[in-house]
């Protein structure tokens, strides 16, 4: 519990940094002189996706209010599959209804044009965890050729494999699978996505589980998170698209080539390639072992509901708290120990304020 508490305190500090940045922006941009105490009531409206993270931000906002009574923090929450479209509707209209914008690494490029870059001379960046910033907080501005800070990461949720301990600790099933497929049954040993598909086929065809490994396929936001998790395995191994940079350019990440080619001022898409097509075919096969997407689409919000009927799921660590009987859930990295799809929840300031 001591380690968890320490982490929680650190996260609170980072969240407060984001709120402090926004508050500082309002104060710096006001007409008060530096020697005058600003007592004008201020309400900061944060928009993000619903769940424990949003509740935690509200809690951090209340802590900030205790230190600065004239500042109220209001958190507006939308379901994960809707929040980006809600944000973009407001931002594209140049609306100032949201002060601080929540987004993830996979949606960073969509909201980046509407965010105010941080001036590093105005703020103390000593507490910022820069490796996290690569996944959404940093933005390579193709117009200026410079990297800008457009967000502050307060939470990193790694995309990984969660699996049913009861199923995979069954020695009889393990021996049967290994005799039939000549591969190890344990998820921690999976070297590629082919093994996952073989396990899906084995468990569903033998009616051991109703579904294979679940993976997001929701058209609104699920695909943009799940496909990179699959594609990452291919990207890492294909030098013709990663160009010697298997992590990709900060914020563009693996969905774009690892370097900017001569004659261009932006990276080219990487998924429009042989590896991209192979990853898409693999993704389609994975979806075949879960509910028919024409009837039910698996999403960030409903995946935990189906977990008990499945072999396991590819999910974010932030979803684990929603799974019933989580004590029976074990974790493994993505096949091939890939960690290409990492999500960072980022908060930053609407430029239209």
Coordinates of N, CA and C in Angstrom, one line a residue, residues 97-301:
X97 N -15.7 27.1 -24.5 CA -16.4 26.5 -23.4 C -15.6 25.6 -22.5
X98 N -14.5 25.0 -23.1 CA -13.6 24.2 -22.4 C -12.2 24.9 -22.3
X99 N -11.7 24.9 -21.0 CA -10.4 25.6 -20.8 C -9.3 24.6 -21.0
X100 N -9.4 23.4 -20.4 CA -8.4 22.4 -20.5 C -8.9 21.2 -21.2
X101 N -8.2 20.8 -22.2 CA -8.6 19.7 -23.1 C -7.9 18.4 -22.7
X102 N -8.7 17.3 -22.5 CA -8.1 16.0 -22.3 C -8.0 15.2 -23.6
X103 N -6.9 14.6 -23.8 CA -6.8 13.7 -25.0 C -5.7 12.6 -24.8
X104 N -5.6 11.7 -25.7 CA -4.7 10.6 -25.6 C -3.7 10.7 -26.7
X105 N -2.7 9.8 -26.7 CA -1.7 9.8 -27.8 C -2.3 9.6 -29.1
X106 N -3.3 8.8 -29.3 CA -3.9 8.5 -30.6 C -4.8 9.6 -31.1
X107 N -5.2 10.5 -30.3 CA -6.0 11.6 -30.7 C -5.2 13.0 -30.7
X108 N -4.0 12.9 -30.3 CA -3.2 14.2 -30.1 C -3.1 15.0 -31.4
X109 N -2.9 14.4 -32.5 CA -2.8 15.1 -33.8 C -4.1 15.8 -34.2
X110 N -5.2 15.3 -33.7 CA -6.5 15.9 -34.1 C -6.7 17.2 -33.3
X111 N -6.3 17.2 -32.1 CA -6.6 18.4 -31.2 C -5.4 19.4 -31.2
X112 N -4.2 18.9 -31.6 CA -3.0 19.8 -31.5 C -3.2 21.2 -32.1
X113 N -3.8 21.3 -33.3 CA -4.0 22.7 -33.9 C -4.7 23.7 -33.0
X114 N -5.5 23.1 -32.1 CA -6.4 24.0 -31.3 C -5.8 24.3 -29.9
X115 N -4.6 23.8 -29.6 CA -4.0 24.0 -28.3 C -2.9 25.0 -28.2
X116 N -2.8 25.6 -27.1 CA -1.8 26.7 -26.9 C -0.5 26.0 -26.4
X117 N 0.6 26.2 -27.2 CA 1.9 25.6 -26.8 C 2.4 26.3 -25.6
X118 N 3.0 25.5 -24.7 CA 3.6 26.1 -23.5 C 4.9 26.8 -23.8
X119 N 5.0 28.0 -23.3 CA 6.3 28.8 -23.3 C 7.1 28.3 -22.2
X120 N 8.2 27.6 -22.5 CA 9.0 27.0 -21.5 C 9.7 28.0 -20.6
X121 N 9.8 29.2 -21.0 CA 10.4 30.3 -20.1 C 9.4 30.7 -19.0
X122 N 8.1 30.4 -19.1 CA 7.1 30.8 -18.2 C 6.9 29.8 -17.1
X123 N 7.3 28.6 -17.3 CA 6.9 27.5 -16.3 C 8.1 26.7 -15.9
X124 N 8.0 26.0 -14.8 CA 9.1 25.1 -14.3 C 8.8 23.7 -14.8
X125 N 9.7 23.2 -15.6 CA 9.4 21.9 -16.2 C 10.3 20.8 -15.6
X126 N 10.8 21.1 -14.4 CA 11.7 20.1 -13.8 C 11.0 18.8 -13.4
X127 N 9.7 18.9 -13.1 CA 8.9 17.7 -12.7 C 8.3 16.9 -13.9
X128 N 8.5 17.4 -15.1 CA 7.8 16.7 -16.2 C 8.6 15.5 -16.6
X129 N 7.9 14.4 -16.8 CA 8.5 13.1 -17.2 C 8.5 13.1 -18.8
X130 N 9.7 13.5 -19.4 CA 9.7 13.7 -20.8 C 9.5 12.4 -21.6
X131 N 9.9 11.2 -21.2 CA 9.6 10.0 -22.0 C 8.1 9.9 -22.2
X132 N 7.3 10.3 -21.2 CA 5.8 10.2 -21.4 C 5.4 11.3 -22.4
X133 N 6.0 12.4 -22.4 CA 5.6 13.5 -23.3 C 5.6 13.1 -24.8
X134 N 6.5 12.1 -25.2 CA 6.7 11.7 -26.5 C 5.4 11.2 -27.1
X135 N 4.5 10.7 -26.2 CA 3.3 10.0 -26.7 C 2.1 10.9 -26.6
X136 N 2.3 12.2 -26.9 CA 1.1 13.1 -27.0 C 1.4 14.5 -26.5
X137 N 2.3 14.7 -25.6 CA 2.6 16.0 -25.1 C 3.5 16.8 -26.0
X138 N 4.3 16.2 -26.7 CA 5.2 16.9 -27.7 C 4.6 16.8 -29.1
X139 N 4.7 17.9 -29.8 CA 4.1 18.0 -31.1 C 5.1 18.6 -32.1
X140 N 5.4 17.8 -33.1 CA 6.3 18.3 -34.2 C 5.5 19.2 -35.1
X141 N 5.7 20.5 -35.1 CA 5.0 21.4 -35.9 C 5.7 21.5 -37.3
X142 N 5.0 20.9 -38.3 CA 5.6 20.8 -39.6 C 5.7 22.2 -40.3
X143 N 5.0 23.2 -39.8 CA 5.1 24.5 -40.4 C 6.4 25.2 -39.9
X144 N 6.7 25.0 -38.7 CA 7.9 25.7 -38.1 C 9.1 24.8 -38.1
X145 N 8.9 23.5 -38.2 CA 10.0 22.6 -38.1 C 10.5 22.4 -36.6
X146 N 9.7 22.8 -35.7 CA 10.1 22.8 -34.3 C 9.2 21.9 -33.5
X147 N 9.7 21.3 -32.4 CA 8.9 20.5 -31.5 C 8.3 21.4 -30.4
X148 N 7.0 21.4 -30.2 CA 6.3 22.2 -29.2 C 5.7 21.3 -28.1
X149 N 5.6 21.9 -26.9 CA 4.9 21.2 -25.8 C 3.4 21.6 -25.9
X150 N 2.6 20.7 -26.2 CA 1.1 21.0 -26.3 C 0.3 20.4 -25.2
X151 N 0.9 19.6 -24.3 CA 0.2 18.9 -23.3 C 1.1 18.4 -22.2
X152 N 0.5 18.1 -21.1 CA 1.2 17.6 -19.9 C 0.6 16.2 -19.6
X153 N 1.4 15.2 -19.6 CA 1.0 13.8 -19.3 C 0.8 13.7 -17.8
X154 N -0.4 13.2 -17.4 CA -0.5 13.0 -15.9 C -0.7 11.5 -15.7
X155 N -1.0 10.7 -16.7 CA -1.2 9.3 -16.5 C -0.8 8.5 -17.7
X156 N 0.0 7.4 -17.5 CA 0.3 6.5 -18.6 C -0.3 5.2 -18.4
X157 N -1.1 4.8 -19.4 CA -1.8 3.5 -19.3 C -1.3 2.6 -20.4
X158 N -0.5 1.6 -20.1 CA 0.1 0.7 -21.1 C -1.0 -0.3 -21.6
X159 N -0.9 -0.5 -22.9 CA -1.8 -1.4 -23.6 C -1.2 -2.8 -23.5
X160 N -1.8 -3.8 -22.9 CA -1.2 -5.1 -22.7 C -2.3 -6.2 -22.8
X161 N -1.9 -7.4 -22.4 CA -2.8 -8.5 -22.5 C -3.2 -8.9 -21.1
X162 N -4.5 -9.0 -20.8 CA -5.0 -9.5 -19.6 C -5.7 -10.9 -19.9
X163 N -5.4 -11.9 -19.0 CA -6.0 -13.2 -19.4 C -6.5 -13.9 -18.1
X164 N -7.4 -14.8 -18.4 CA -8.2 -15.5 -17.4 C -7.2 -16.6 -16.7
X165 N -6.9 -16.4 -15.5 CA -6.0 -17.3 -14.8 C -6.5 -18.7 -14.8
X166 N -7.8 -18.9 -14.6 CA -8.4 -20.2 -14.5 C -8.2 -21.0 -15.7
X167 N -8.4 -20.3 -16.9 CA -8.2 -21.0 -18.2 C -6.7 -21.4 -18.4
X168 N -5.9 -20.4 -18.2 CA -4.5 -20.6 -18.7 C -3.6 -21.3 -17.6
X169 N -4.1 -21.5 -16.4 CA -3.4 -22.3 -15.5 C -3.8 -23.7 -15.4
X170 N -4.7 -24.1 -16.4 CA -5.2 -25.4 -16.5 C -4.2 -26.3 -17.2
X171 N -3.6 -27.2 -16.5 CA -2.5 -28.0 -17.1 C -3.0 -28.9 -18.2
X172 N -4.2 -29.4 -18.1 CA -4.8 -30.3 -19.1 C -5.0 -29.6 -20.4
X173 N -5.5 -28.4 -20.3 CA -5.7 -27.6 -21.5 C -4.4 -27.2 -22.2
X174 N -3.4 -26.9 -21.3 CA -2.1 -26.5 -21.8 C -1.5 -27.6 -22.6
X175 N -1.6 -28.8 -22.1 CA -1.0 -30.0 -22.8 C -1.7 -30.3 -24.1
X176 N -3.0 -30.2 -24.1 CA -3.8 -30.4 -25.3 C -3.5 -29.4 -26.4
X177 N -3.4 -28.1 -26.0 CA -3.1 -27.1 -27.0 C -1.7 -27.3 -27.5
X178 N -0.7 -27.6 -26.7 CA 0.7 -27.7 -27.1 C 0.8 -29.0 -28.0
X179 N 0.1 -30.0 -27.8 CA 0.1 -31.2 -28.6 C -0.5 -30.9 -30.0
X180 N -1.5 -30.1 -30.0 CA -2.3 -29.8 -31.2 C -1.6 -28.7 -32.1
X181 N -1.0 -27.7 -31.4 CA -0.5 -26.5 -32.2 C 1.0 -26.4 -32.1
X182 N 1.6 -27.2 -31.2 CA 3.1 -27.2 -31.0 C 3.6 -25.8 -30.6
X183 N 2.9 -25.2 -29.7 CA 3.2 -23.9 -29.2 C 2.9 -23.8 -27.7
X184 N 3.6 -22.9 -27.0 CA 3.3 -22.8 -25.6 C 2.0 -22.1 -25.3
X185 N 1.2 -22.6 -24.4 CA -0.1 -22.0 -24.1 C -0.1 -20.7 -23.3
X186 N 1.0 -20.5 -22.5 CA 1.0 -19.4 -21.6 C 1.2 -18.1 -22.4
X187 N 0.3 -17.1 -22.1 CA 0.4 -15.8 -22.8 C 1.7 -15.0 -22.7
X188 N 2.4 -15.3 -21.6 CA 3.7 -14.5 -21.4 C 4.7 -15.0 -22.4
X189 N 4.5 -16.1 -23.1 CA 5.5 -16.6 -24.1 C 5.2 -16.3 -25.5
X190 N 4.1 -15.6 -25.8 CA 3.7 -15.4 -27.2 C 4.7 -14.4 -27.9
X191 N 5.2 -14.9 -29.0 CA 6.2 -14.1 -29.7 C 5.6 -13.4 -30.9
X192 N 4.3 -13.7 -31.3 CA 3.7 -13.0 -32.4 C 2.2 -13.2 -32.3
X193 N 1.5 -12.5 -33.2 CA 0.0 -12.5 -33.2 C -0.6 -13.8 -33.7
X194 N 0.2 -14.6 -34.4 CA -0.3 -15.9 -34.9 C -0.7 -16.8 -33.7
X195 N 0.1 -16.8 -32.7 CA -0.2 -17.6 -31.5 C -1.5 -17.2 -30.9
X196 N -1.7 -15.9 -30.8 CA -3.0 -15.4 -30.2 C -4.2 -16.0 -31.0
X197 N -4.1 -16.0 -32.3 CA -5.2 -16.5 -33.2 C -5.4 -18.0 -33.0
X198 N -4.3 -18.7 -32.9 CA -4.4 -20.1 -32.6 C -5.0 -20.4 -31.3
X199 N -4.7 -19.7 -30.3 CA -5.3 -19.8 -29.0 C -6.8 -19.5 -29.0
X200 N -7.2 -18.4 -29.8 CA -8.6 -18.1 -30.0 C -9.3 -19.2 -30.6
X201 N -8.8 -19.8 -31.6 CA -9.4 -20.9 -32.3 C -9.6 -22.1 -31.4
X202 N -8.5 -22.4 -30.7 CA -8.6 -23.6 -29.8 C -9.6 -23.4 -28.7
X203 N -9.7 -22.3 -28.1 CA -10.6 -22.1 -26.9 C -12.1 -22.0 -27.4
X204 N -12.3 -21.4 -28.5 CA -13.7 -21.2 -28.9 C -14.2 -22.5 -29.6
X205 N -13.3 -23.1 -30.4 CA -13.8 -24.4 -31.1 C -14.0 -25.5 -30.1
X206 N -13.3 -25.5 -29.0 CA -13.6 -26.5 -27.9 C -14.6 -26.1 -26.9
X207 N -15.2 -24.9 -27.2 CA -16.3 -24.3 -26.3 C -15.8 -24.2 -24.9
X208 N -14.5 -23.8 -24.7 CA -14.0 -23.5 -23.4 C -14.3 -22.1 -23.0
X209 N -14.3 -21.2 -24.0 CA -14.7 -19.8 -23.8 C -15.6 -19.4 -24.9
X210 N -16.5 -18.5 -24.7 CA -17.4 -18.0 -25.8 C -16.6 -17.2 -26.8
X211 N -15.7 -16.4 -26.3 CA -14.9 -15.5 -27.2 C -13.4 -15.8 -27.0
X212 N -12.6 -15.3 -27.9 CA -11.2 -15.4 -27.8 C -10.7 -14.2 -27.0
X213 N -9.5 -13.7 -27.4 CA -9.0 -12.4 -26.7 C -9.8 -11.2 -27.3
X214 N -10.4 -10.5 -26.4 CA -11.2 -9.3 -26.9 C -10.2 -8.2 -27.3
X215 N -10.6 -7.4 -28.3 CA -9.9 -6.2 -28.7 C -10.8 -5.2 -29.1
X216 N -10.6 -3.9 -28.8 CA -11.5 -2.8 -29.2 C -11.7 -2.8 -30.7
X217 N -13.0 -2.7 -31.1 CA -13.3 -2.5 -32.5 C -14.3 -1.4 -32.8
X218 N -14.5 -0.6 -31.8 CA -15.5 0.5 -31.9 C -15.0 1.5 -32.9
X219 N -15.9 1.8 -33.9 CA -15.5 2.7 -35.0 C -15.2 4.1 -34.5
X220 N -15.8 4.6 -33.4 CA -15.7 6.0 -33.0 C -14.3 6.2 -32.4
X221 N -13.8 5.3 -31.6 CA -12.5 5.5 -31.0 C -11.7 4.2 -30.7
X222 N -12.3 3.1 -30.7 CA -11.7 1.8 -30.4 C -10.6 1.4 -31.4
X223 N -10.9 1.5 -32.7 CA -9.9 1.1 -33.7 C -8.6 1.9 -33.6
X224 N -8.7 3.2 -33.4 CA -7.5 4.0 -33.4 C -6.6 3.7 -32.3
X225 N -7.1 3.0 -31.2 CA -6.2 2.6 -30.1 C -5.8 1.2 -30.3
X226 N -6.7 0.3 -30.8 CA -6.3 -1.1 -30.9 C -5.4 -1.5 -32.1
X227 N -5.7 -0.9 -33.2 CA -4.9 -1.2 -34.4 C -3.4 -0.9 -34.2
X228 N -3.0 0.2 -33.6 CA -1.6 0.4 -33.4 C -0.9 -0.7 -32.5
X229 N -1.7 -1.2 -31.6 CA -1.2 -2.3 -30.8 C -0.8 -3.5 -31.6
X230 N -1.6 -3.8 -32.6 CA -1.3 -4.9 -33.5 C -0.2 -4.5 -34.5
X231 N -0.3 -3.3 -35.1 CA 0.6 -2.8 -36.1 C 2.0 -2.6 -35.5
X232 N 2.1 -2.4 -34.2 CA 3.4 -2.1 -33.6 C 4.4 -3.3 -33.8
X233 N 3.9 -4.5 -33.7 CA 4.7 -5.7 -33.9 C 5.4 -5.6 -35.3
X234 N 4.6 -5.3 -36.3 CA 5.1 -5.2 -37.7 C 6.0 -4.0 -37.9
X235 N 5.6 -2.9 -37.3 CA 6.4 -1.7 -37.5 C 7.8 -1.8 -37.0
X236 N 7.9 -2.4 -35.8 CA 9.2 -2.6 -35.1 C 10.1 -3.4 -36.0
X237 N 9.6 -4.4 -36.7 CA 10.4 -5.3 -37.5 C 10.6 -4.9 -39.0
X238 N 10.0 -3.8 -39.4 CA 10.1 -3.4 -40.8 C 10.9 -2.1 -40.9
X239 N 12.1 -2.3 -41.3 CA 13.0 -1.1 -41.4 C 12.6 -0.2 -42.5
X240 N 11.8 -0.7 -43.5 CA 11.5 0.1 -44.6 C 10.4 1.2 -44.2
X241 N 9.8 1.1 -43.1 CA 8.9 2.1 -42.6 C 9.3 2.8 -41.3
X242 N 10.0 2.0 -40.4 CA 10.5 2.7 -39.2 C 11.8 3.4 -39.5
X243 N 12.5 3.1 -40.6 CA 13.7 3.8 -41.0 C 14.7 4.0 -39.9
X244 N 14.9 2.9 -39.1 CA 15.8 2.9 -38.0 C 15.4 3.5 -36.7
X245 N 14.1 3.9 -36.7 CA 13.6 4.6 -35.5 C 12.3 3.8 -35.1
X246 N 12.4 2.7 -34.4 CA 11.3 1.8 -34.1 C 10.2 2.4 -33.2
X247 N 10.5 3.6 -32.6 CA 9.5 4.3 -31.8 C 8.7 5.3 -32.6
X248 N 9.3 5.7 -33.7 CA 8.6 6.7 -34.5 C 9.0 8.1 -34.0
X249 N 8.5 9.1 -34.7 CA 8.7 10.5 -34.3 C 7.7 10.9 -33.2
X250 N 8.2 11.6 -32.1 CA 7.3 11.9 -31.0 C 5.9 12.5 -31.5
X251 N 4.9 12.0 -30.9 CA 3.5 12.3 -31.2 C 3.0 11.7 -32.5
X252 N 3.8 11.6 -33.6 CA 3.4 10.9 -34.8 C 3.5 9.4 -34.5
X253 N 4.5 9.0 -33.8 CA 4.7 7.6 -33.3 C 4.6 6.6 -34.5
X254 N 4.2 5.4 -34.3 CA 4.3 4.4 -35.3 C 3.4 4.4 -36.4
X255 N 2.4 5.3 -36.4 CA 1.5 5.4 -37.5 C 2.1 6.2 -38.7
X256 N 3.3 6.7 -38.4 CA 4.0 7.4 -39.5 C 5.4 6.9 -39.5
X257 N 6.1 7.1 -40.6 CA 7.5 6.6 -40.8 C 8.4 7.2 -39.7
X258 N 9.5 6.5 -39.4 CA 10.4 6.9 -38.3 C 11.2 8.1 -38.6
X259 N 11.3 8.6 -39.8 CA 12.1 9.8 -40.2 C 11.3 10.6 -41.3
X260 N 11.7 11.9 -41.3 CA 11.1 12.7 -42.4 C 12.1 12.6 -43.6
X261 N 11.6 12.2 -44.7 CA 12.4 11.9 -45.9 C 12.8 13.3 -46.6
X262 N 13.9 13.3 -47.3 CA 14.3 14.5 -48.0 C 13.2 14.9 -49.0
X263 N 13.0 16.2 -49.0 CA 11.9 16.8 -49.9 C 10.6 17.0 -49.2
X264 N 10.5 16.4 -48.0 CA 9.2 16.6 -47.2 C 9.5 17.3 -45.9
X265 N 8.5 18.0 -45.4 CA 8.6 18.6 -44.1 C 7.7 17.9 -43.0
X266 N 7.2 16.7 -43.4 CA 6.4 15.9 -42.5 C 6.7 14.4 -42.7
X267 N 6.4 13.6 -41.8 CA 6.6 12.1 -42.0 C 5.4 11.5 -42.8
X268 N 5.7 10.6 -43.6 CA 4.7 9.9 -44.4 C 4.0 8.8 -43.6
X269 N 2.8 8.5 -43.9 CA 2.0 7.4 -43.1 C 2.8 6.1 -43.3
X270 N 2.8 5.3 -42.3 CA 3.5 4.0 -42.3 C 2.6 2.9 -42.5
X271 N 1.3 3.1 -42.2 CA 0.3 2.0 -42.3 C -0.1 1.7 -43.7
X272 N 0.2 2.6 -44.7 CA -0.1 2.3 -46.1 C 1.1 1.6 -46.7
X273 N 1.3 0.3 -46.2 CA 2.4 -0.5 -46.6 C 2.0 -1.9 -46.5
X274 N 3.0 -2.8 -46.9 CA 2.7 -4.2 -46.8 C 2.5 -4.6 -45.3
X275 N 3.3 -4.1 -44.4 CA 3.2 -4.4 -43.0 C 1.8 -3.9 -42.5
X276 N 1.4 -2.7 -43.0 CA 0.1 -2.2 -42.5 C -1.0 -3.1 -42.9
X277 N -1.0 -3.6 -44.2 CA -2.0 -4.5 -44.7 C -2.0 -5.8 -43.9
X278 N -0.8 -6.3 -43.6 CA -0.8 -7.6 -42.8 C -1.3 -7.4 -41.4
X279 N -1.0 -6.3 -40.8 CA -1.5 -6.0 -39.5 C -3.1 -5.8 -39.5
X280 N -3.6 -5.2 -40.5 CA -5.0 -5.0 -40.7 C -5.7 -6.4 -40.8
X281 N -5.1 -7.3 -41.6 CA -5.7 -8.6 -41.7 C -5.7 -9.4 -40.4
X282 N -4.6 -9.2 -39.7 CA -4.5 -9.9 -38.3 C -5.6 -9.3 -37.4
X283 N -5.7 -8.0 -37.4 CA -6.8 -7.3 -36.6 C -8.2 -7.8 -37.0
X284 N -8.4 -8.0 -38.3 CA -9.7 -8.5 -38.7 C -9.9 -9.9 -38.1
X285 N -8.9 -10.8 -38.2 CA -9.1 -12.1 -37.7 C -9.3 -12.1 -36.2
X286 N -8.7 -11.2 -35.4 CA -8.9 -11.1 -34.0 C -10.3 -10.8 -33.7
X287 N -10.9 -9.9 -34.5 CA -12.3 -9.4 -34.3 C -13.2 -10.6 -34.5
X288 N -12.8 -11.5 -35.4 CA -13.7 -12.7 -35.7 C -14.0 -13.5 -34.4
X289 N -13.2 -13.4 -33.4 CA -13.4 -14.2 -32.2 C -14.0 -13.5 -31.1
X290 N -14.8 -12.4 -31.4 CA -15.5 -11.7 -30.4 C -16.9 -11.3 -31.0
X291 N -17.8 -10.7 -30.2 CA -19.1 -10.4 -30.7 C -19.1 -9.7 -32.1
X292 N -20.0 -10.1 -32.9 CA -20.1 -9.5 -34.3 C -20.2 -8.0 -34.2
X293 N -19.3 -7.3 -34.8 CA -19.3 -5.8 -34.7 C -20.5 -5.1 -35.3
X294 N -21.2 -5.9 -36.2 CA -22.4 -5.3 -36.7 C -23.6 -5.3 -35.7
X295 N -23.4 -6.0 -34.6 CA -24.4 -6.1 -33.5 C -23.9 -5.4 -32.3
X296 N -22.6 -5.7 -31.9 CA -22.0 -5.1 -30.7 C -20.6 -4.8 -31.0
X297 N -20.2 -3.6 -30.8 CA -18.8 -3.2 -30.9 C -18.1 -3.2 -29.6
X298 N -16.9 -3.8 -29.5 CA -16.2 -3.8 -28.2 C -15.5 -2.4 -28.1
X299 N -15.7 -1.8 -26.9 CA -15.1 -0.5 -26.7 C -14.5 -0.4 -25.3
X300 N -13.8 0.7 -25.1 CA -13.2 1.0 -23.8 C -14.2 0.8 -22.7
X301 N -15.4 1.2 -22.9 CA -16.4 1.3 -21.9 C -17.1 -0.1 -21.6

